[in-house]
Amino acid sequence: METQHVKTYLEALQTRIVDALSELDGKAFKRDLWTRPQGGGGTTCILEEGGLFERAGVGFSHVFGQGLPPSASAARPELAGRSFEALGVSLVLHPRNPYVPTVHMNVRFFCAIKEGATPVWWFGGGMDLTPYYGFEEDARHFHETCRDALKPFGDDRYPKYKKWCDEYFFLKHRNEPRGIGGIFYDDVHSPDFDTCFAMMQSVGDHFLKAYLPIAERRRALPYGDHERAFQAYRRGRYVEFNLVYDRGTLFGLQSGGRAESILMSLPPVVNWRYDWKPEAGSREAELYERFLVGRDWGG
């Protein structure tokens, strides 16, 4: 097991994605290096008020310390108290145009360490799409690219991780999905390190293929105050999920991570309305009726 190989890949992945998104947007990212007093640090790349993105954040972190946070040891209570090392790249993109979807991607590696014992390691990650206005073509493309990322590792991976994503990115208190899903996996440690690491790389390498064609197709569509208001309302669901359920947010805050970097995933403009319902037959109603329903997108 070579943690340095994982770190080298993740740092290069962050650079590659930031360069591509900067070219797409027309504005450069700000690079913010930070250190964690308890051990480790990272680089947060952030773009705000760009040509395409209202906010885009791509973060790399490599942190370590004594005692796994509760969010990391919940699935494996026997590991509580071990020291840990965690590396990952996480991104959330919030475009200004409501016809361009929000997207999230994360790939990460954990290792729990105890003197005199074999290290326990696992990989996690995935990507998911959160449209405000649905397009069948976009949903199918995103899911087909997710399938392609996992295909070398077995035909069972995509349906398994697609189902996991649908179940994970679900707001139980609203009884609705956050978006149209994608893939999600965690605690993956078999059949061996090299295979799991290769799968992480494939997921990371397929992100730009999954998202850029969608952003390029929709970025020039005209919109007005009505569409922006609906986008701000739906962004409220994104905030609710990240602050109530998201494991990455909980891990970062519980481990003493940098709040600015952890919470860069939140949209800059958001709104809540009391008991709002979309007008029957509207594009807004179509999102609920045809897209936020846990469909099989043919991936």
PDB file of C-alpha atoms in Angstrom:
ATOM      1  CA  MET A   1       0.000   0.000   0.000  1.00  0.00           C
ATOM      2  CA  GLU A   2       1.522   3.309  -1.125  1.00  0.00           C
ATOM      3  CA  THR A   3      -0.204   6.383   0.296  1.00  0.00           C
ATOM      4  CA  GLN A   4       2.208   8.631  -1.614  1.00  0.00           C
ATOM      5  CA  HIS A   5       0.946   7.220  -4.935  1.00  0.00           C
ATOM      6  CA  VAL A   6      -2.608   8.137  -3.931  1.00  0.00           C
ATOM      7  CA  LYS A   7      -1.534  11.640  -2.935  1.00  0.00           C
ATOM      8  CA  THR A   8       0.347  12.185  -6.199  1.00  0.00           C
ATOM      9  CA  TYR A   9      -2.704  11.127  -8.229  1.00  0.00           C
ATOM     10  CA  LEU A  10      -5.129  13.285  -6.243  1.00  0.00           C
ATOM     11  CA  GLU A  11      -2.997  16.418  -6.491  1.00  0.00           C
ATOM     12  CA  ALA A  12      -2.662  15.929 -10.254  1.00  0.00           C
ATOM     13  CA  LEU A  13      -6.408  15.298 -10.554  1.00  0.00           C
ATOM     14  CA  GLN A  14      -7.196  18.555  -8.774  1.00  0.00           C
ATOM     15  CA  THR A  15      -4.882  20.474 -11.089  1.00  0.00           C
ATOM     16  CA  ARG A  16      -6.330  18.840 -14.198  1.00  0.00           C
ATOM     17  CA  ILE A  17      -9.935  19.563 -13.209  1.00  0.00           C
ATOM     18  CA  VAL A  18      -9.200  23.145 -12.134  1.00  0.00           C
ATOM     19  CA  ASP A  19      -7.416  23.874 -15.422  1.00  0.00           C
ATOM     20  CA  ALA A  20     -10.335  22.489 -17.465  1.00  0.00           C
ATOM     21  CA  LEU A  21     -12.981  24.353 -15.465  1.00  0.00           C
ATOM     22  CA  SER A  22     -11.024  27.599 -15.610  1.00  0.00           C
ATOM     23  CA  GLU A  23     -10.852  27.317 -19.388  1.00  0.00           C
ATOM     24  CA  LEU A  24     -14.583  26.575 -19.520  1.00  0.00           C
ATOM     25  CA  ASP A  25     -15.468  29.532 -17.294  1.00  0.00           C
ATOM     26  CA  GLY A  26     -12.965  32.076 -18.568  1.00  0.00           C
ATOM     27  CA  LYS A  27     -11.807  33.014 -15.065  1.00  0.00           C
ATOM     28  CA  ALA A  28      -8.911  31.658 -13.021  1.00  0.00           C
ATOM     29  CA  PHE A  29      -9.379  29.885  -9.698  1.00  0.00           C
ATOM     30  CA  LYS A  30      -7.904  31.302  -6.513  1.00  0.00           C
ATOM     31  CA  ARG A  31      -5.564  28.794  -4.823  1.00  0.00           C
ATOM     32  CA  ASP A  32      -5.729  28.787  -1.035  1.00  0.00           C
ATOM     33  CA  LEU A  33      -3.215  26.629   0.842  1.00  0.00           C
ATOM     34  CA  TRP A  34      -4.163  25.758   4.409  1.00  0.00           C
ATOM     35  CA  THR A  35      -2.787  23.739   7.319  1.00  0.00           C
ATOM     36  CA  ARG A  36      -4.600  21.821  10.010  1.00  0.00           C
ATOM     37  CA  PRO A  37      -3.160  22.314  13.531  1.00  0.00           C
ATOM     38  CA  GLN A  38      -3.817  18.670  14.440  1.00  0.00           C
ATOM     39  CA  GLY A  39      -1.939  17.444  11.356  1.00  0.00           C
ATOM     40  CA  GLY A  40      -2.017  17.851   7.613  1.00  0.00           C
ATOM     41  CA  GLY A  41      -3.657  20.412   5.370  1.00  0.00           C
ATOM     42  CA  GLY A  42      -4.670  20.938   1.792  1.00  0.00           C
ATOM     43  CA  THR A  43      -5.300  23.231  -1.150  1.00  0.00           C
ATOM     44  CA  THR A  44      -8.680  24.801  -1.837  1.00  0.00           C
ATOM     45  CA  CYS A  45      -9.216  26.111  -5.351  1.00  0.00           C
ATOM     46  CA  ILE A  46     -12.178  28.465  -5.481  1.00  0.00           C
ATOM     47  CA  LEU A  47     -13.844  30.493  -8.251  1.00  0.00           C
ATOM     48  CA  GLU A  48     -16.673  32.932  -7.549  1.00  0.00           C
ATOM     49  CA  GLU A  49     -18.676  35.230  -9.838  1.00  0.00           C
ATOM     50  CA  GLY A  50     -17.220  33.706 -12.987  1.00  0.00           C
ATOM     51  CA  GLY A  51     -18.523  33.619 -16.509  1.00  0.00           C
ATOM     52  CA  LEU A  52     -20.294  30.279 -15.963  1.00  0.00           C
ATOM     53  CA  PHE A  53     -19.928  29.450 -12.291  1.00  0.00           C
ATOM     54  CA  GLU A  54     -21.467  31.462  -9.502  1.00  0.00           C
ATOM     55  CA  ARG A  55     -19.289  29.376  -7.224  1.00  0.00           C
ATOM     56  CA  ALA A  56     -16.966  26.481  -8.019  1.00  0.00           C
ATOM     57  CA  GLY A  57     -14.775  24.780  -5.440  1.00  0.00           C
ATOM     58  CA  VAL A  58     -12.242  22.005  -5.982  1.00  0.00           C
ATOM     59  CA  GLY A  59     -10.456  20.948  -2.821  1.00  0.00           C
ATOM     60  CA  PHE A  60      -7.580  18.589  -2.040  1.00  0.00           C
ATOM     61  CA  SER A  61      -6.939  17.567   1.546  1.00  0.00           C
ATOM     62  CA  HIS A  62      -4.477  15.286   3.308  1.00  0.00           C
ATOM     63  CA  VAL A  63      -5.119  15.152   7.038  1.00  0.00           C
ATOM     64  CA  PHE A  64      -4.004  12.846   9.809  1.00  0.00           C
ATOM     65  CA  GLY A  65      -4.371  12.610  13.550  1.00  0.00           C
ATOM     66  CA  GLN A  66      -5.138  10.586  16.643  1.00  0.00           C
ATOM     67  CA  GLY A  67      -8.589   9.028  16.884  1.00  0.00           C
ATOM     68  CA  LEU A  68     -10.987   8.606  13.984  1.00  0.00           C
ATOM     69  CA  PRO A  69     -13.915  11.057  14.081  1.00  0.00           C
ATOM     70  CA  PRO A  70     -17.322   9.445  14.847  1.00  0.00           C
ATOM     71  CA  SER A  71     -18.525   9.878  11.252  1.00  0.00           C
ATOM     72  CA  ALA A  72     -15.615   7.744   9.991  1.00  0.00           C
ATOM     73  CA  SER A  73     -15.860   4.987  12.596  1.00  0.00           C
ATOM     74  CA  ALA A  74     -19.671   4.704  12.707  1.00  0.00           C
ATOM     75  CA  ALA A  75     -19.722   1.813  10.222  1.00  0.00           C
ATOM     76  CA  ARG A  76     -16.758   0.147  11.947  1.00  0.00           C
ATOM     77  CA  PRO A  77     -16.930   0.867  15.685  1.00  0.00           C
ATOM     78  CA  GLU A  78     -14.019  -1.494  16.308  1.00  0.00           C
ATOM     79  CA  LEU A  79     -11.740   1.116  14.698  1.00  0.00           C
ATOM     80  CA  ALA A  80     -12.687   3.901  17.103  1.00  0.00           C
ATOM     81  CA  GLY A  81      -9.610   5.346  18.775  1.00  0.00           C
ATOM     82  CA  ARG A  82      -7.175   4.426  16.017  1.00  0.00           C
ATOM     83  CA  SER A  83      -5.058   7.120  14.470  1.00  0.00           C
ATOM     84  CA  PHE A  84      -5.941   7.933  10.888  1.00  0.00           C
ATOM     85  CA  GLU A  85      -4.796   9.332   7.580  1.00  0.00           C
ATOM     86  CA  ALA A  86      -7.300  10.672   5.034  1.00  0.00           C
ATOM     87  CA  LEU A  87      -6.757  12.004   1.518  1.00  0.00           C
ATOM     88  CA  GLY A  88      -9.279  13.186  -1.020  1.00  0.00           C
ATOM     89  CA  VAL A  89     -10.393  15.510  -3.760  1.00  0.00           C
ATOM     90  CA  SER A  90     -13.885  16.953  -3.460  1.00  0.00           C
ATOM     91  CA  LEU A  91     -15.653  19.411  -5.724  1.00  0.00           C
ATOM     92  CA  VAL A  92     -19.000  21.143  -6.029  1.00  0.00           C
ATOM     93  CA  LEU A  93     -19.893  23.399  -8.967  1.00  0.00           C
ATOM     94  CA  HIS A  94     -22.798  25.854  -8.765  1.00  0.00           C
ATOM     95  CA  PRO A  95     -23.415  27.473 -12.182  1.00  0.00           C
ATOM     96  CA  ARG A  96     -25.359  30.735 -12.407  1.00  0.00           C
ATOM     97  CA  ASN A  97     -27.548  29.631 -15.334  1.00  0.00           C
ATOM     98  CA  PRO A  98     -30.394  27.504 -13.871  1.00  0.00           C
ATOM     99  CA  TYR A  99     -30.355  25.270 -16.957  1.00  0.00           C
ATOM    100  CA  VAL A 100     -26.821  24.115 -16.113  1.00  0.00           C
ATOM    101  CA  PRO A 101     -26.949  21.577 -13.263  1.00  0.00           C
ATOM    102  CA  THR A 102     -25.027  21.635 -10.027  1.00  0.00           C
ATOM    103  CA  VAL A 103     -22.594  18.737  -9.767  1.00  0.00           C
ATOM    104  CA  HIS A 104     -20.604  17.052  -7.005  1.00  0.00           C
ATOM    105  CA  MET A 105     -17.654  14.666  -7.222  1.00  0.00           C
ATOM    106  CA  ASN A 106     -15.475  13.155  -4.536  1.00  0.00           C
ATOM    107  CA  VAL A 107     -12.740  10.521  -4.408  1.00  0.00           C
ATOM    108  CA  ARG A 108     -11.074   9.708  -1.116  1.00  0.00           C
ATOM    109  CA  PHE A 109      -8.837   7.262   0.746  1.00  0.00           C
ATOM    110  CA  PHE A 110      -8.807   6.444   4.470  1.00  0.00           C
ATOM    111  CA  CYS A 111      -6.359   4.476   6.539  1.00  0.00           C
ATOM    112  CA  ALA A 112      -6.878   3.589  10.210  1.00  0.00           C
ATOM    113  CA  ILE A 113      -3.653   2.819  12.044  1.00  0.00           C
ATOM    114  CA  LYS A 114      -2.845   1.063  15.306  1.00  0.00           C
ATOM    115  CA  GLU A 115       0.610   0.156  16.542  1.00  0.00           C
ATOM    116  CA  GLY A 116       1.266  -3.555  16.201  1.00  0.00           C
ATOM    117  CA  ALA A 117      -1.765  -4.109  13.965  1.00  0.00           C
ATOM    118  CA  THR A 118      -2.217  -4.272  10.214  1.00  0.00           C
ATOM    119  CA  PRO A 119      -3.473  -0.928   8.840  1.00  0.00           C
ATOM    120  CA  VAL A 120      -7.136  -0.947   7.829  1.00  0.00           C
ATOM    121  CA  TRP A 121      -7.777   1.028   4.653  1.00  0.00           C
ATOM    122  CA  TRP A 122     -10.671   1.765   2.328  1.00  0.00           C
ATOM    123  CA  PHE A 123     -11.671   3.930  -0.613  1.00  0.00           C
ATOM    124  CA  GLY A 124     -14.822   5.961  -1.193  1.00  0.00           C
ATOM    125  CA  GLY A 125     -16.185   8.347  -3.749  1.00  0.00           C
ATOM    126  CA  GLY A 126     -18.598   8.994  -6.575  1.00  0.00           C
ATOM    127  CA  MET A 127     -20.320  11.768  -8.476  1.00  0.00           C
ATOM    128  CA  ASP A 128     -23.905  12.976  -8.707  1.00  0.00           C
ATOM    129  CA  LEU A 129     -25.868  15.522 -10.721  1.00  0.00           C
ATOM    130  CA  THR A 130     -28.446  17.990  -9.385  1.00  0.00           C
ATOM    131  CA  PRO A 131     -30.397  19.674 -12.199  1.00  0.00           C
ATOM    132  CA  TYR A 132     -32.923  22.447 -11.706  1.00  0.00           C
ATOM    133  CA  TYR A 133     -34.491  21.867 -15.105  1.00  0.00           C
ATOM    134  CA  GLY A 134     -34.353  18.329 -16.430  1.00  0.00           C
ATOM    135  CA  PHE A 135     -33.053  17.142 -19.804  1.00  0.00           C
ATOM    136  CA  GLU A 136     -33.218  13.433 -20.669  1.00  0.00           C
ATOM    137  CA  GLU A 137     -30.129  13.712 -22.871  1.00  0.00           C
ATOM    138  CA  ASP A 138     -28.070  15.117 -20.008  1.00  0.00           C
ATOM    139  CA  ALA A 139     -29.240  12.548 -17.472  1.00  0.00           C
ATOM    140  CA  ARG A 140     -28.465   9.650 -19.796  1.00  0.00           C
ATOM    141  CA  HIS A 141     -25.037  11.018 -20.697  1.00  0.00           C
ATOM    142  CA  PHE A 142     -24.074  11.493 -17.056  1.00  0.00           C
ATOM    143  CA  HIS A 143     -25.149   7.997 -16.045  1.00  0.00           C
ATOM    144  CA  GLU A 144     -23.594   6.346 -19.095  1.00  0.00           C
ATOM    145  CA  THR A 145     -20.267   7.989 -18.257  1.00  0.00           C
ATOM    146  CA  CYS A 146     -20.547   6.750 -14.674  1.00  0.00           C
ATOM    147  CA  ARG A 147     -21.167   3.258 -16.041  1.00  0.00           C
ATOM    148  CA  ASP A 148     -18.124   3.541 -18.302  1.00  0.00           C
ATOM    149  CA  ALA A 149     -15.945   4.536 -15.338  1.00  0.00           C
ATOM    150  CA  LEU A 150     -16.883   1.370 -13.450  1.00  0.00           C
ATOM    151  CA  LYS A 151     -17.175  -1.132 -16.304  1.00  0.00           C
ATOM    152  CA  PRO A 152     -13.533  -2.364 -16.133  1.00  0.00           C
ATOM    153  CA  PHE A 153     -14.166  -3.448 -12.541  1.00  0.00           C
ATOM    154  CA  GLY A 154     -17.222  -5.619 -13.129  1.00  0.00           C
ATOM    155  CA  ASP A 155     -20.676  -5.282 -14.647  1.00  0.00           C
ATOM    156  CA  ASP A 156     -22.198  -5.345 -11.168  1.00  0.00           C
ATOM    157  CA  ARG A 157     -20.446  -2.174  -9.993  1.00  0.00           C
ATOM    158  CA  TYR A 158     -22.562   0.463 -11.755  1.00  0.00           C
ATOM    159  CA  PRO A 159     -26.005  -0.873 -10.731  1.00  0.00           C
ATOM    160  CA  LYS A 160     -24.761  -1.428  -7.171  1.00  0.00           C
ATOM    161  CA  TYR A 161     -23.215   2.041  -6.800  1.00  0.00           C
ATOM    162  CA  LYS A 162     -26.069   3.728  -8.684  1.00  0.00           C
ATOM    163  CA  LYS A 163     -28.529   2.243  -6.170  1.00  0.00           C
ATOM    164  CA  TRP A 164     -26.257   3.277  -3.292  1.00  0.00           C
ATOM    165  CA  CYS A 165     -26.170   6.820  -4.683  1.00  0.00           C
ATOM    166  CA  ASP A 166     -29.972   6.976  -4.980  1.00  0.00           C
ATOM    167  CA  GLU A 167     -30.296   5.847  -1.377  1.00  0.00           C
ATOM    168  CA  TYR A 168     -27.525   8.060   0.010  1.00  0.00           C
ATOM    169  CA  PHE A 169     -28.429  11.371  -1.679  1.00  0.00           C
ATOM    170  CA  PHE A 170     -32.011  11.217  -0.428  1.00  0.00           C
ATOM    171  CA  LEU A 171     -33.564  13.765   1.906  1.00  0.00           C
ATOM    172  CA  LYS A 172     -35.569  11.582   4.273  1.00  0.00           C
ATOM    173  CA  HIS A 173     -37.303  14.541   5.899  1.00  0.00           C
ATOM    174  CA  ARG A 174     -38.505  15.706   2.457  1.00  0.00           C
ATOM    175  CA  ASN A 175     -39.029  12.204   1.037  1.00  0.00           C
ATOM    176  CA  GLU A 176     -37.296  13.205  -2.185  1.00  0.00           C
ATOM    177  CA  PRO A 177     -33.939  12.711  -3.934  1.00  0.00           C
ATOM    178  CA  ARG A 178     -31.429  15.548  -4.004  1.00  0.00           C
ATOM    179  CA  GLY A 179     -31.029  15.170  -7.761  1.00  0.00           C
ATOM    180  CA  ILE A 180     -30.826  12.475 -10.420  1.00  0.00           C
ATOM    181  CA  GLY A 181     -27.991  10.607  -8.713  1.00  0.00           C
ATOM    182  CA  GLY A 182     -24.971   9.021 -10.306  1.00  0.00           C
ATOM    183  CA  ILE A 183     -22.691   6.685  -8.363  1.00  0.00           C
ATOM    184  CA  PHE A 184     -21.641   6.500  -4.714  1.00  0.00           C
ATOM    185  CA  TYR A 185     -19.488   3.999  -2.847  1.00  0.00           C
ATOM    186  CA  ASP A 186     -17.726   3.828   0.502  1.00  0.00           C
ATOM    187  CA  ASP A 187     -15.667   1.391   2.598  1.00  0.00           C
ATOM    188  CA  VAL A 188     -14.360  -0.345  -0.544  1.00  0.00           C
ATOM    189  CA  HIS A 189     -11.311  -2.489   0.249  1.00  0.00           C
ATOM    190  CA  SER A 190     -11.535  -5.593  -1.939  1.00  0.00           C
ATOM    191  CA  PRO A 191     -10.317  -7.429  -3.889  1.00  0.00           C
ATOM    192  CA  ASP A 192      -6.996  -5.622  -3.281  1.00  0.00           C
ATOM    193  CA  PHE A 193      -5.408  -2.194  -2.972  1.00  0.00           C
ATOM    194  CA  ASP A 194      -4.297  -1.890  -6.594  1.00  0.00           C
ATOM    195  CA  THR A 195      -7.783  -2.645  -7.968  1.00  0.00           C
ATOM    196  CA  CYS A 196      -9.489  -0.245  -5.555  1.00  0.00           C
ATOM    197  CA  PHE A 197      -6.968   2.490  -6.344  1.00  0.00           C
ATOM    198  CA  ALA A 198      -7.461   1.928 -10.078  1.00  0.00           C
ATOM    199  CA  MET A 199     -11.222   2.313  -9.617  1.00  0.00           C
ATOM    200  CA  MET A 200     -10.711   5.590  -7.752  1.00  0.00           C
ATOM    201  CA  GLN A 201      -8.601   6.840 -10.645  1.00  0.00           C
ATOM    202  CA  SER A 202     -11.193   5.797 -13.219  1.00  0.00           C
ATOM    203  CA  VAL A 203     -13.972   7.637 -11.377  1.00  0.00           C
ATOM    204  CA  GLY A 204     -11.822  10.751 -11.046  1.00  0.00           C
ATOM    205  CA  ASP A 205     -10.712  10.593 -14.680  1.00  0.00           C
ATOM    206  CA  HIS A 206     -14.304  10.322 -15.964  1.00  0.00           C
ATOM    207  CA  PHE A 207     -15.648  13.389 -14.162  1.00  0.00           C
ATOM    208  CA  LEU A 208     -14.844  15.941 -16.858  1.00  0.00           C
ATOM    209  CA  LYS A 209     -16.232  13.589 -19.530  1.00  0.00           C
ATOM    210  CA  ALA A 210     -19.463  13.357 -17.541  1.00  0.00           C
ATOM    211  CA  TYR A 211     -20.010  17.050 -16.849  1.00  0.00           C
ATOM    212  CA  LEU A 212     -18.350  19.289 -19.431  1.00  0.00           C
ATOM    213  CA  PRO A 213     -20.576  18.306 -22.397  1.00  0.00           C
ATOM    214  CA  ILE A 214     -23.683  19.085 -20.310  1.00  0.00           C
ATOM    215  CA  ALA A 215     -22.390  22.481 -19.176  1.00  0.00           C
ATOM    216  CA  GLU A 216     -21.385  23.395 -22.720  1.00  0.00           C
ATOM    217  CA  ARG A 217     -24.826  22.398 -24.101  1.00  0.00           C
ATOM    218  CA  ARG A 218     -26.846  24.431 -21.581  1.00  0.00           C
ATOM    219  CA  ARG A 219     -24.730  27.454 -20.657  1.00  0.00           C
ATOM    220  CA  ALA A 220     -26.138  29.746 -23.380  1.00  0.00           C
ATOM    221  CA  LEU A 221     -29.833  28.993 -22.783  1.00  0.00           C
ATOM    222  CA  PRO A 222     -31.726  32.190 -21.908  1.00  0.00           C
ATOM    223  CA  TYR A 223     -33.296  32.480 -18.447  1.00  0.00           C
ATOM    224  CA  GLY A 224     -34.944  35.089 -16.271  1.00  0.00           C
ATOM    225  CA  ASP A 225     -35.937  35.890 -12.689  1.00  0.00           C
ATOM    226  CA  HIS A 226     -38.488  33.058 -12.630  1.00  0.00           C
ATOM    227  CA  GLU A 227     -35.856  30.400 -13.343  1.00  0.00           C
ATOM    228  CA  ARG A 228     -33.377  31.955 -10.915  1.00  0.00           C
ATOM    229  CA  ALA A 229     -35.997  31.949  -8.163  1.00  0.00           C
ATOM    230  CA  PHE A 230     -36.676  28.248  -8.691  1.00  0.00           C
ATOM    231  CA  GLN A 231     -32.941  27.524  -8.723  1.00  0.00           C
ATOM    232  CA  ALA A 232     -32.533  29.332  -5.381  1.00  0.00           C
ATOM    233  CA  TYR A 233     -35.439  27.355  -3.918  1.00  0.00           C
ATOM    234  CA  ARG A 234     -34.038  23.998  -5.057  1.00  0.00           C
ATOM    235  CA  ARG A 235     -30.600  24.963  -3.789  1.00  0.00           C
ATOM    236  CA  GLY A 236     -32.177  24.975  -0.355  1.00  0.00           C
ATOM    237  CA  ARG A 237     -32.497  21.202  -0.627  1.00  0.00           C
ATOM    238  CA  TYR A 238     -28.773  21.015  -1.405  1.00  0.00           C
ATOM    239  CA  VAL A 239     -27.967  22.960   1.754  1.00  0.00           C
ATOM    240  CA  GLU A 240     -30.261  20.785   3.854  1.00  0.00           C
ATOM    241  CA  PHE A 241     -28.611  17.591   2.646  1.00  0.00           C
ATOM    242  CA  ASN A 242     -25.049  18.825   3.120  1.00  0.00           C
ATOM    243  CA  LEU A 243     -25.656  20.074   6.649  1.00  0.00           C
ATOM    244  CA  VAL A 244     -27.846  17.216   7.881  1.00  0.00           C
ATOM    245  CA  TYR A 245     -26.652  14.044   6.128  1.00  0.00           C
ATOM    246  CA  ASP A 246     -23.386  14.449   4.218  1.00  0.00           C
ATOM    247  CA  ARG A 247     -20.613  12.253   5.647  1.00  0.00           C
ATOM    248  CA  GLY A 248     -17.836  14.360   4.159  1.00  0.00           C
ATOM    249  CA  THR A 249     -19.128  17.531   5.813  1.00  0.00           C
ATOM    250  CA  LEU A 250     -19.486  15.736   9.154  1.00  0.00           C
ATOM    251  CA  PHE A 251     -16.022  14.168   8.900  1.00  0.00           C
ATOM    252  CA  GLY A 252     -14.404  17.482   8.052  1.00  0.00           C
ATOM    253  CA  LEU A 253     -16.041  19.373  10.906  1.00  0.00           C
ATOM    254  CA  GLN A 254     -15.583  16.565  13.460  1.00  0.00           C
ATOM    255  CA  SER A 255     -11.905  16.171  12.565  1.00  0.00           C
ATOM    256  CA  GLY A 256     -11.194  19.865  13.057  1.00  0.00           C
ATOM    257  CA  GLY A 257     -10.895  20.625   9.371  1.00  0.00           C
ATOM    258  CA  ARG A 258     -10.983  24.101   7.887  1.00  0.00           C
ATOM    259  CA  ALA A 259     -14.588  25.305   7.875  1.00  0.00           C
ATOM    260  CA  GLU A 260     -14.146  27.605   4.852  1.00  0.00           C
ATOM    261  CA  SER A 261     -12.924  24.690   2.733  1.00  0.00           C
ATOM    262  CA  ILE A 262     -15.541  22.249   4.032  1.00  0.00           C
ATOM    263  CA  LEU A 263     -18.472  24.608   3.501  1.00  0.00           C
ATOM    264  CA  MET A 264     -17.396  25.840   0.056  1.00  0.00           C
ATOM    265  CA  SER A 265     -19.923  23.273  -1.221  1.00  0.00           C
ATOM    266  CA  LEU A 266     -22.818  25.520  -0.217  1.00  0.00           C
ATOM    267  CA  PRO A 267     -24.410  27.673  -2.947  1.00  0.00           C
ATOM    268  CA  PRO A 268     -23.885  31.448  -2.683  1.00  0.00           C
ATOM    269  CA  VAL A 269     -27.554  32.350  -3.298  1.00  0.00           C
ATOM    270  CA  VAL A 270     -30.347  30.240  -1.797  1.00  0.00           C
ATOM    271  CA  ASN A 271     -33.950  30.682  -0.683  1.00  0.00           C
ATOM    272  CA  TRP A 272     -36.629  28.831   1.258  1.00  0.00           C
ATOM    273  CA  ARG A 273     -40.367  29.253   0.707  1.00  0.00           C
ATOM    274  CA  TYR A 274     -43.115  27.965   2.973  1.00  0.00           C
ATOM    275  CA  ASP A 275     -45.026  24.985   1.538  1.00  0.00           C
ATOM    276  CA  TRP A 276     -44.321  25.991  -2.073  1.00  0.00           C
ATOM    277  CA  LYS A 277     -45.671  23.794  -4.893  1.00  0.00           C
ATOM    278  CA  PRO A 278     -44.865  24.017  -8.628  1.00  0.00           C
ATOM    279  CA  GLU A 279     -47.604  24.978 -11.070  1.00  0.00           C
ATOM    280  CA  ALA A 280     -49.161  21.962 -12.800  1.00  0.00           C
ATOM    281  CA  GLY A 281     -47.738  21.353 -16.270  1.00  0.00           C
ATOM    282  CA  SER A 282     -44.740  23.642 -15.722  1.00  0.00           C
ATOM    283  CA  ARG A 283     -41.053  22.864 -16.307  1.00  0.00           C
ATOM    284  CA  GLU A 284     -40.644  23.050 -12.542  1.00  0.00           C
ATOM    285  CA  ALA A 285     -43.312  20.386 -12.029  1.00  0.00           C
ATOM    286  CA  GLU A 286     -41.617  18.252 -14.677  1.00  0.00           C
ATOM    287  CA  LEU A 287     -38.452  18.134 -12.559  1.00  0.00           C
ATOM    288  CA  TYR A 288     -40.382  16.515  -9.709  1.00  0.00           C
ATOM    289  CA  GLU A 289     -42.491  14.229 -11.884  1.00  0.00           C
ATOM    290  CA  ARG A 290     -39.875  12.897 -14.338  1.00  0.00           C
ATOM    291  CA  PHE A 291     -36.436  13.455 -12.835  1.00  0.00           C
ATOM    292  CA  LEU A 292     -36.590  13.324  -9.018  1.00  0.00           C
ATOM    293  CA  VAL A 293     -37.968   9.795  -9.067  1.00  0.00           C
ATOM    294  CA  GLY A 294     -34.942   7.457  -8.858  1.00  0.00           C
ATOM    295  CA  ARG A 295     -35.166   6.356 -12.504  1.00  0.00           C
ATOM    296  CA  ASP A 296     -33.113   3.889 -14.473  1.00  0.00           C
ATOM    297  CA  TRP A 297     -31.285   6.167 -16.921  1.00  0.00           C
ATOM    298  CA  GLY A 298     -29.954   3.403 -19.117  1.00  0.00           C
ATOM    299  CA  GLY A 299     -26.436   3.480 -17.766  1.00  0.00           C
TER     300      GLY A 299
END
